Amino acid sequence: SPDLQSDNLDAKLRAAGLNAGSGISSRYSISSDLGGRIVRDKLWFYAAARRQTDDNIPLNTFMPDGTTPAVAKELSWYNTEKISYQMSRSNRFVGFYQYNHKYDTSTLGQFVPWQYRGGLMTPSKTSNIEWQRVYGNRLVTSFQYGFWTYDSIYWSFSPRDVPPSFDRRR
């Protein structure tokens, strides 16, 4: 709802011709998870997923036609998987994997024309495998191996036929 968005416009800014701040184009988040036993006292699983968008309309930013507001898109999705195997009363193995991905075009703004928009993608992965061992009732051990990766992929457009500024007459 636009009623839940503040724009910090005071009388001085309104007198200067500003009558609105940045807007929200769309926003949603959806998620689900499921887990449980596969084989009684032996094998369990867990899985989760989430997807969300946060699309904003930056102040004074338009599509090439000069009238349609441009939308800065942000899309993220995540998933998690885990499996646990109880090999015996004293040995358990656990595997875990998580993937996160964010796509963001928030570089779009009034000083960056639509034709020159850029963005960032940040995929990351985390995984782990663990062996848990119990020795009698006095000693517990846990051996783990895991890794994590994270990429920052910046991109942008640079068309040859569009000047990189708005300081020209149409």
mmCIF file of N, CA and C in Angstrom, residues 36-46 82-96 129-133:
data_model
loop_
_atom_site.group_PDB
_atom_site.id
_atom_site.type_symbol
_atom_site.label_atom_id
_atom_site.label_comp_id
_atom_site.label_asym_id
_atom_site.label_seq_id
_atom_site.Cartn_x
_atom_site.Cartn_y
_atom_site.Cartn_z
ATOM 1 N N GLY A 36 11.338 -34.592 7.488
ATOM 2 C CA GLY A 36 10.772 -35.729 8.198
ATOM 3 C C GLY A 36 11.574 -36.996 8.015
ATOM 4 N N ARG A 37 10.985 -38.054 8.528
ATOM 5 C CA ARG A 37 11.625 -39.363 8.500
ATOM 6 C C ARG A 37 11.389 -40.034 7.154
ATOM 7 N N ILE A 38 12.446 -40.640 6.622
ATOM 8 C CA ILE A 38 12.327 -41.462 5.416
ATOM 9 C C ILE A 38 12.289 -42.928 5.829
ATOM 10 N N VAL A 39 13.254 -43.335 6.662
ATOM 11 C CA VAL A 39 13.312 -44.695 7.211
ATOM 12 C C VAL A 39 13.411 -44.557 8.733
ATOM 13 N N ARG A 40 12.517 -45.198 9.451
ATOM 14 C CA ARG A 40 12.460 -45.071 10.914
ATOM 15 C C ARG A 40 13.820 -45.363 11.557
ATOM 16 N N ASP A 41 14.252 -44.451 12.415
ATOM 17 C CA ASP A 41 15.504 -44.553 13.173
ATOM 18 C C ASP A 41 16.750 -44.647 12.295
ATOM 19 N N LYS A 42 16.655 -44.306 11.010
ATOM 20 C CA LYS A 42 17.817 -44.405 10.119
ATOM 21 C C LYS A 42 18.056 -43.156 9.277
ATOM 22 N N LEU A 43 17.009 -42.681 8.598
ATOM 23 C CA LEU A 43 17.219 -41.671 7.563
ATOM 24 C C LEU A 43 16.165 -40.562 7.663
ATOM 25 N N TRP A 44 16.655 -39.292 7.697
ATOM 26 C CA TRP A 44 15.789 -38.124 7.781
ATOM 27 C C TRP A 44 16.199 -37.115 6.725
ATOM 28 N N PHE A 45 15.267 -36.234 6.379
ATOM 29 C CA PHE A 45 15.584 -35.196 5.393
ATOM 30 C C PHE A 45 14.940 -33.878 5.809
ATOM 31 N N TYR A 46 15.458 -32.803 5.224
ATOM 32 C CA TYR A 46 14.868 -31.471 5.384
ATOM 33 C C TYR A 46 15.156 -30.697 4.105
ATOM 34 N N LYS A 82 19.087 -30.890 3.620
ATOM 35 C CA LYS A 82 19.856 -31.576 4.656
ATOM 36 C C LYS A 82 19.372 -33.013 4.731
ATOM 37 N N ILE A 83 20.315 -33.921 4.910
ATOM 38 C CA ILE A 83 19.970 -35.330 5.080
ATOM 39 C C ILE A 83 20.802 -35.874 6.239
ATOM 40 N N SER A 84 20.194 -36.732 7.028
ATOM 41 C CA SER A 84 20.858 -37.301 8.191
ATOM 42 C C SER A 84 20.674 -38.819 8.160
ATOM 43 N N TYR A 85 21.791 -39.538 8.278
ATOM 44 C CA TYR A 85 21.759 -41.003 8.219
ATOM 45 C C TYR A 85 22.358 -41.566 9.498
ATOM 46 N N GLN A 86 21.565 -42.313 10.253
ATOM 47 C CA GLN A 86 22.020 -42.958 11.486
ATOM 48 C C GLN A 86 22.480 -44.368 11.118
ATOM 49 N N MET A 87 23.790 -44.516 10.877
ATOM 50 C CA MET A 87 24.333 -45.795 10.418
ATOM 51 C C MET A 87 24.233 -46.863 11.514
ATOM 52 N N SER A 88 24.506 -46.460 12.757
ATOM 53 C CA SER A 88 24.390 -47.353 13.909
ATOM 54 C C SER A 88 24.087 -46.479 15.128
ATOM 55 N N ARG A 89 23.956 -47.081 16.307
ATOM 56 C CA ARG A 89 23.669 -46.282 17.505
ATOM 57 C C ARG A 89 24.766 -45.269 17.779
ATOM 58 N N SER A 90 25.981 -45.546 17.354
ATOM 59 C CA SER A 90 27.089 -44.646 17.684
ATOM 60 C C SER A 90 27.635 -43.866 16.488
ATOM 61 N N ASN A 91 27.101 -44.053 15.292
ATOM 62 C CA ASN A 91 27.599 -43.353 14.104
ATOM 63 C C ASN A 91 26.456 -42.687 13.339
ATOM 64 N N ARG A 92 26.650 -41.410 13.069
ATOM 65 C CA ARG A 92 25.659 -40.671 12.280
ATOM 66 C C ARG A 92 26.397 -39.786 11.273
ATOM 67 N N PHE A 93 25.833 -39.716 10.064
ATOM 68 C CA PHE A 93 26.367 -38.860 9.004
ATOM 69 C C PHE A 93 25.309 -37.812 8.645
ATOM 70 N N VAL A 94 25.767 -36.581 8.451
ATOM 71 C CA VAL A 94 24.864 -35.480 8.120
ATOM 72 C C VAL A 94 25.433 -34.747 6.915
ATOM 73 N N GLY A 95 24.599 -34.515 5.914
ATOM 74 C CA GLY A 95 24.993 -33.725 4.750
ATOM 75 C C GLY A 95 24.107 -32.495 4.639
ATOM 76 N N PHE A 96 24.695 -31.382 4.249
ATOM 77 C CA PHE A 96 23.974 -30.110 4.192
ATOM 78 C C PHE A 96 24.407 -29.343 2.950
ATOM 79 N N ILE A 129 29.625 -31.742 5.222
ATOM 80 C CA ILE A 129 29.378 -33.149 5.531
ATOM 81 C C ILE A 129 29.998 -33.406 6.901
ATOM 82 N N GLU A 130 29.300 -34.187 7.707
ATOM 83 C CA GLU A 130 29.738 -34.389 9.087
ATOM 84 C C GLU A 130 29.577 -35.852 9.481
ATOM 85 N N TRP A 131 30.557 -36.348 10.230
ATOM 86 C CA TRP A 131 30.481 -37.685 10.826
ATOM 87 C C TRP A 131 30.507 -37.500 12.333
ATOM 88 N N GLN A 132 29.450 -37.945 12.994
ATOM 89 C CA GLN A 132 29.372 -37.876 14.449
ATOM 90 C C GLN A 132 29.532 -39.286 15.004
ATOM 91 N N ARG A 133 30.391 -39.411 16.010
ATOM 92 C CA ARG A 133 30.644 -40.733 16.603
ATOM 93 C C ARG A 133 30.603 -40.604 18.117
#
